[in-house]
Amino acid sequence: MIEKTIRLVVPDWQAGDNPVYKLGAKVLKAIAPENKEQKTITVKTADSNQTLEKENNVTAQSAVLKNIRNTKKVIITEQPNKIITFGGNCLVSQQPIDYLNGIYGEKLGVIWIDAHPDISNPEVFYNEHAMVVGNLLHRGDPAIQKEVDNPLKSNQIFYAGLQEPTNNEKKLIEQAGIKYKVQDENQIDSERVIDWIKENNFEHIYIHLDVDVMNSDSKNFYATYFNNPDLGEIPDNAAVGKMSRKSIWQFISNFSQEYNLVGLTLAEYLPWSAKEMLDLMNNTNIF
C-alpha cells in the first residue's frame, strides 16, 4: 500500500457551541510543521456568526450533520491511509476514525486522550461533541451516527486521562462494554496502554487528543475550555483535566515512534489570547 497522509482542517464549532473552536483549527493549521507530501484540506463549515438553535434536543444538529457530511466527502475523495485532523471540537474525529476503521478493521486501536468519555446521546446532553464516541459505537445521536459506516467495537477504545464520569456516562460506558479506569495520576500509564494493544493484537493506532485532558494552570497548558475569560456556568459533565502537558507530549511522541500511527486528532484547542487579538483587529478601523 502506497502511504498517503492528508491533513484535515475541520473548524467545526457548532458541535461544541463555541466559535473559538474555529479559530483554534486555523491556528493549528498555521503552526503545523511543513510537509509538502501531506495535502492540507480545509472542510467547509458554517459561518461563526450564526445563532444556534436546538433540534431534536441537539444544538445545531442540521449544521453539525452538514459538517460531518462535508468531512466525509473530502476523505472519500482523497482516499488516504493516514489522517491528521485539526479541530475544532471533539466531533471532528468521527469521520476520520470511521473511514480508517473501514481500512484497518479489528487491527485498529483508538486511544482517546480526554477528561471526558464523549459517549453521551441526546437524552443525556445537547452538544454533539459529547456524543462522538457514542456515535462511533452506534450508541449516540441517531441522526449523526447514521454517517458512521464502520462502527467501532468496544475493545477498540482505550480511555486515557479520563476523569470521574457522571452517573449517566457511567451507565452508558457500562452498557457499551468499555473497560476504563479513572485517571488519578498526572500522566498516562503507558504499560496499561501497551497491554491493551497486545491483548487485542492492534497493528495500527489512532490517537485523539482533547486538550482539556490537561491541567489548565497557565504554567501547564492555558488554551482550554476552563480558561475562557467569559466562562459562565459549567455543565455537570465538564470534568476538569489533571494531566501534565509534558507527559502527554512525551506519550504521543513515544507511541508515534513505536507503533504505526495512522491517525491523530488535535481537538478543543481554544487560543484565548489569539481570540483577544482578533477582537482588537475586528474593532479597529484600519483593517
Short mmCIF file of C-alpha atoms in Angstrom, two decimals:
data_model
loop_
_atom_site.label_atom_id
_atom_site.label_comp_id
_atom_site.label_asym_id
_atom_site.label_seq_id
_atom_site.Cartn_x
_atom_site.Cartn_y
_atom_site.Cartn_z
CA MET A 1 0.00 0.00 0.00
CA ILE A 2 1.35 3.41 -1.00
CA GLU A 3 1.28 5.69 2.02
CA LYS A 4 -0.89 8.78 1.66
CA THR A 5 -1.30 11.14 4.60
CA ILE A 6 -3.67 14.09 4.48
CA ARG A 7 -4.21 16.95 6.88
CA LEU A 8 -7.84 17.79 7.57
CA VAL A 9 -8.66 21.19 8.99
CA VAL A 10 -12.15 20.84 10.43
CA PRO A 11 -13.23 24.13 12.04
CA ASP A 12 -16.48 22.68 13.38
CA TRP A 13 -17.61 24.85 16.28
CA GLN A 14 -21.34 24.17 16.30
CA ALA A 15 -20.98 20.73 17.93
CA GLY A 16 -19.41 22.46 20.95
CA ASP A 17 -21.35 25.73 20.65
CA ASN A 18 -18.24 27.93 20.76
CA PRO A 19 -16.93 29.88 17.72
CA VAL A 20 -13.40 29.92 19.18
CA TYR A 21 -13.05 26.25 18.14
CA LYS A 22 -12.99 27.55 14.57
CA LEU A 23 -10.10 29.88 15.37
CA GLY A 24 -8.28 27.00 17.07
CA ALA A 25 -8.36 24.98 13.86
CA LYS A 26 -6.91 27.90 11.91
CA VAL A 27 -4.09 28.36 14.40
CA LEU A 28 -3.19 24.65 14.36
CA LYS A 29 -3.08 24.71 10.57
CA ALA A 30 -0.82 27.76 10.62
CA ILE A 31 1.72 26.37 13.09
CA ALA A 32 1.87 22.76 11.85
CA PRO A 33 5.29 21.62 10.57
CA GLU A 34 5.60 21.94 6.80
CA ASN A 35 5.44 18.74 4.76
CA LYS A 36 4.90 19.03 1.01
CA GLU A 37 3.98 15.35 0.86
CA GLN A 38 0.89 15.93 3.01
CA LYS A 39 -2.02 17.66 1.32
CA THR A 40 -3.99 20.04 3.55
CA ILE A 41 -7.75 20.35 3.04
CA THR A 42 -9.99 22.70 4.97
CA VAL A 43 -13.53 21.41 5.38
CA LYS A 44 -16.22 23.99 4.73
CA THR A 45 -18.30 24.83 7.82
CA ALA A 46 -21.00 27.40 8.51
CA ASP A 47 -20.14 30.95 9.48
CA SER A 48 -19.33 31.54 13.13
CA ASN A 49 -21.79 34.42 13.43
CA GLN A 50 -24.90 32.29 13.06
CA THR A 51 -27.25 31.78 16.01
CA LEU A 52 -27.60 28.16 17.07
CA GLU A 53 -30.88 26.50 17.96
CA LYS A 54 -31.61 23.07 19.39
CA GLU A 55 -33.02 20.47 17.02
CA ASN A 56 -34.15 17.11 18.44
CA ASN A 57 -32.51 18.23 21.69
CA VAL A 58 -29.17 18.68 19.89
CA THR A 59 -27.51 22.06 19.38
CA ALA A 60 -27.45 22.94 15.66
CA GLN A 61 -28.00 19.32 14.63
CA SER A 62 -28.53 20.10 10.94
CA ALA A 63 -25.37 22.25 10.75
CA VAL A 64 -23.39 19.55 12.55
CA LEU A 65 -24.70 16.94 10.12
CA LYS A 66 -23.67 19.10 7.18
CA ASN A 67 -20.15 19.48 8.61
CA ILE A 68 -19.92 15.70 9.10
CA ARG A 69 -21.00 15.04 5.52
CA ASN A 70 -18.56 17.62 4.15
CA THR A 71 -15.75 15.94 6.09
CA LYS A 72 -16.80 12.51 4.89
CA LYS A 73 -16.88 13.67 1.28
CA VAL A 74 -13.34 15.07 1.46
CA ILE A 75 -11.93 11.87 2.97
CA ILE A 76 -13.63 9.58 0.46
CA THR A 77 -12.40 11.78 -2.40
CA GLU A 78 -8.80 11.77 -1.16
CA GLN A 79 -8.63 8.06 -0.17
CA PRO A 80 -5.77 8.41 2.37
CA ASN A 81 -4.46 5.70 4.66
CA LYS A 82 -3.32 8.17 7.33
CA ILE A 83 -5.18 11.26 8.56
CA ILE A 84 -4.11 14.21 10.70
CA THR A 85 -7.11 16.22 11.91
CA PHE A 86 -7.04 19.74 13.29
CA GLY A 87 -10.20 20.71 15.18
CA GLY A 88 -12.48 22.14 16.05
CA ASN A 89 -14.19 20.25 18.80
CA CYS A 90 -14.03 16.52 19.52
CA LEU A 91 -16.63 15.60 16.90
CA VAL A 92 -14.00 16.15 14.18
CA SER A 93 -12.60 12.67 14.94
CA GLN A 94 -15.80 10.88 13.92
CA GLN A 95 -15.33 10.59 10.16
CA PRO A 96 -11.53 10.02 10.14
CA ILE A 97 -11.88 7.14 12.62
CA ASP A 98 -14.89 5.73 10.78
CA TYR A 99 -13.00 5.78 7.48
CA LEU A 100 -9.78 4.28 8.87
CA ASN A 101 -11.73 1.58 10.67
CA GLY A 102 -13.07 0.64 7.26
CA ILE A 103 -9.49 0.13 6.08
CA TYR A 104 -7.87 -1.50 9.12
CA GLY A 105 -10.86 -3.07 10.87
CA GLU A 106 -10.13 -5.03 14.05
CA LYS A 107 -6.43 -4.19 13.73
CA LEU A 108 -7.15 -0.53 14.59
CA GLY A 109 -6.99 0.68 18.19
CA VAL A 110 -8.17 4.15 19.23
CA ILE A 111 -6.50 5.87 22.20
CA TRP A 112 -8.96 8.52 23.42
CA ILE A 113 -6.96 11.03 25.47
CA ASP A 114 -9.67 13.09 27.09
CA ALA A 115 -11.00 14.07 30.50
CA HIS A 116 -14.47 13.04 29.26
CA PRO A 117 -15.82 9.80 27.74
CA ASP A 118 -17.78 11.55 24.95
CA ILE A 119 -20.31 8.72 24.97
CA SER A 120 -23.47 10.77 25.53
CA ASN A 121 -26.66 10.87 23.47
CA PRO A 122 -29.42 13.48 23.02
CA GLU A 123 -31.28 12.18 26.06
CA VAL A 124 -28.27 12.92 28.27
CA PHE A 125 -26.68 16.07 26.78
CA TYR A 126 -27.30 18.55 23.98
CA ASN A 127 -23.89 19.35 22.41
CA GLU A 128 -22.77 16.83 19.80
CA HIS A 129 -19.08 16.88 20.72
CA ALA A 130 -20.01 14.92 23.85
CA MET A 131 -21.52 12.15 21.67
CA VAL A 132 -18.71 11.31 19.25
CA VAL A 133 -17.62 8.02 20.88
CA GLY A 134 -21.28 7.10 21.22
CA ASN A 135 -21.74 7.78 17.51
CA LEU A 136 -18.71 5.67 16.60
CA LEU A 137 -20.27 2.79 18.55
CA HIS A 138 -23.74 3.44 17.06
CA ARG A 139 -24.94 4.35 20.55
CA GLY A 140 -25.07 8.14 20.28
CA ASP A 141 -27.18 10.56 18.27
CA PRO A 142 -29.33 8.50 15.85
CA ALA A 143 -29.28 11.27 13.22
CA ILE A 144 -25.49 11.70 13.24
CA GLN A 145 -24.35 8.12 13.82
CA LYS A 146 -26.01 7.16 10.52
CA GLU A 147 -22.94 8.69 8.86
CA VAL A 148 -20.71 6.09 10.58
CA ASP A 149 -20.34 3.23 8.10
CA ASN A 150 -17.73 1.27 10.08
CA PRO A 151 -18.66 1.36 13.78
CA LEU A 152 -16.05 0.56 16.39
CA LYS A 153 -16.22 -2.33 18.82
CA SER A 154 -15.89 -1.51 22.50
CA ASN A 155 -12.47 -3.18 22.80
CA GLN A 156 -11.06 -0.79 20.17
CA ILE A 157 -11.32 2.19 22.54
CA PHE A 158 -8.87 2.98 25.34
CA TYR A 159 -9.71 5.93 27.57
CA ALA A 160 -6.59 7.76 28.76
CA GLY A 161 -6.76 10.68 31.16
CA LEU A 162 -10.44 10.09 31.92
CA GLN A 163 -11.82 11.90 34.96
CA GLU A 164 -14.81 10.78 37.03
CA PRO A 165 -17.76 10.35 34.61
CA THR A 166 -21.26 11.45 35.52
CA ASN A 167 -23.73 8.78 36.63
CA ASN A 168 -25.37 8.84 33.19
CA GLU A 169 -21.99 8.48 31.50
CA LYS A 170 -21.05 5.56 33.75
CA LYS A 171 -24.22 3.74 32.73
CA LEU A 172 -23.55 4.37 29.04
CA ILE A 173 -19.93 3.21 29.32
CA GLU A 174 -21.05 0.06 31.12
CA GLN A 175 -23.77 -0.63 28.54
CA ALA A 176 -21.23 -0.22 25.75
CA GLY A 177 -18.86 -2.67 27.43
CA ILE A 178 -15.86 -0.33 27.52
CA LYS A 179 -13.31 -1.02 30.22
CA TYR A 180 -11.98 2.12 31.85
CA LYS A 181 -10.09 3.50 34.81
CA VAL A 182 -10.41 7.00 36.23
CA GLN A 183 -7.10 8.85 35.89
CA ASP A 184 -5.66 9.56 39.34
CA GLU A 185 -2.12 10.47 38.32
CA ASN A 186 -1.00 13.36 36.14
CA GLN A 187 0.48 11.10 33.46
CA ILE A 188 -0.78 8.21 31.34
CA ASP A 189 0.14 4.69 32.44
CA SER A 190 1.90 3.59 29.25
CA GLU A 191 2.12 -0.02 30.39
CA ARG A 192 -1.67 -0.31 30.58
CA VAL A 193 -1.94 1.04 27.04
CA ILE A 194 0.74 -1.35 25.77
CA ASP A 195 -1.01 -4.29 27.43
CA TRP A 196 -4.30 -3.29 25.75
CA ILE A 197 -2.58 -3.13 22.35
CA LYS A 198 -1.01 -6.56 22.85
CA GLU A 199 -4.21 -8.18 24.17
CA ASN A 200 -6.14 -7.04 21.11
CA ASN A 201 -3.36 -7.53 18.54
CA PHE A 202 -3.69 -3.99 17.25
CA GLU A 203 -1.29 -3.10 14.45
CA HIS A 204 -2.49 0.45 13.76
CA ILE A 205 -3.18 3.24 16.26
CA TYR A 206 -5.33 6.36 16.15
CA ILE A 207 -4.74 8.97 18.86
CA HIS A 208 -7.43 11.50 19.71
CA LEU A 209 -6.21 14.35 21.93
CA ASP A 210 -8.69 16.69 23.56
CA VAL A 211 -6.53 19.36 25.19
CA ASP A 212 -8.94 19.69 28.10
CA VAL A 213 -7.39 16.48 29.44
CA MET A 214 -4.61 18.69 30.77
CA ASN A 215 -4.37 20.71 33.95
CA SER A 216 -5.44 24.18 32.82
CA ASP A 217 -2.99 26.03 35.04
CA SER A 218 -1.29 28.71 32.93
CA LYS A 219 2.11 27.13 33.60
CA ASN A 220 0.90 23.79 32.23
CA PHE A 221 -1.50 24.45 29.32
CA TYR A 222 -3.65 27.56 29.03
CA ALA A 223 -5.69 27.17 25.82
CA THR A 224 -8.52 25.08 27.28
CA TYR A 225 -12.23 25.48 27.92
CA PHE A 226 -11.74 26.33 31.57
CA ASN A 227 -9.67 29.45 30.84
CA ASN A 228 -12.40 31.16 28.83
CA PRO A 229 -12.33 34.79 30.04
CA ASP A 230 -16.13 34.83 29.71
CA LEU A 231 -16.76 31.40 31.20
CA GLY A 232 -20.26 31.07 32.59
CA GLU A 233 -21.93 28.15 34.31
CA ILE A 234 -20.01 24.90 33.83
CA PRO A 235 -22.10 21.87 32.74
CA ASP A 236 -22.22 18.89 35.10
CA ASN A 237 -20.31 16.73 32.62
CA ALA A 238 -17.39 19.15 32.20
CA ALA A 239 -14.80 17.35 34.31
CA VAL A 240 -11.52 19.21 34.81
CA GLY A 241 -8.41 17.55 33.39
CA LYS A 242 -5.36 16.99 35.55
CA MET A 243 -2.70 15.72 33.13
CA SER A 244 0.78 17.16 32.77
CA ARG A 245 1.38 18.64 29.31
CA LYS A 246 4.94 17.33 29.21
CA SER A 247 3.79 13.79 29.98
CA ILE A 248 1.10 13.90 27.27
CA TRP A 249 3.55 15.25 24.69
CA GLN A 250 6.06 12.53 25.59
CA PHE A 251 3.41 9.80 25.46
CA ILE A 252 2.23 10.78 21.98
CA SER A 253 5.77 11.21 20.68
CA ASN A 254 6.85 7.81 22.02
CA PHE A 255 3.84 5.96 20.64
CA SER A 256 4.27 7.58 17.23
CA GLN A 257 7.78 6.10 17.12
CA GLU A 258 6.90 2.65 18.46
CA TYR A 259 3.60 1.97 16.66
CA ASN A 260 2.05 2.62 13.26
CA LEU A 261 0.21 5.84 13.98
CA VAL A 262 -2.41 6.10 11.22
CA GLY A 263 -4.40 8.97 12.67
CA LEU A 264 -4.03 11.91 15.03
CA THR A 265 -6.65 14.43 16.10
CA LEU A 266 -5.84 17.63 17.95
CA ALA A 267 -9.16 18.87 19.32
CA GLU A 268 -10.73 21.53 21.53
CA TYR A 269 -7.72 23.87 21.28
CA LEU A 270 -9.04 27.27 22.37
CA PRO A 271 -6.46 30.06 21.78
CA TRP A 272 -7.88 32.75 24.04
CA SER A 273 -5.02 35.19 23.52
CA ALA A 274 -5.39 34.91 19.73
CA LYS A 275 -9.14 35.50 20.15
CA GLU A 276 -8.46 38.68 22.12
CA MET A 277 -6.06 39.93 19.42
CA LEU A 278 -8.68 39.13 16.78
CA ASP A 279 -11.25 41.13 18.74
CA LEU A 280 -8.87 44.09 18.72
CA MET A 281 -8.36 43.89 14.96
CA ASN A 282 -12.06 43.43 14.21
CA ASN A 283 -12.85 46.60 16.16
CA THR A 284 -10.05 48.77 14.78
CA ASN A 285 -10.90 50.93 11.77
CA ILE A 286 -7.86 50.22 9.64
CA PHE A 287 -8.29 46.53 8.81
#
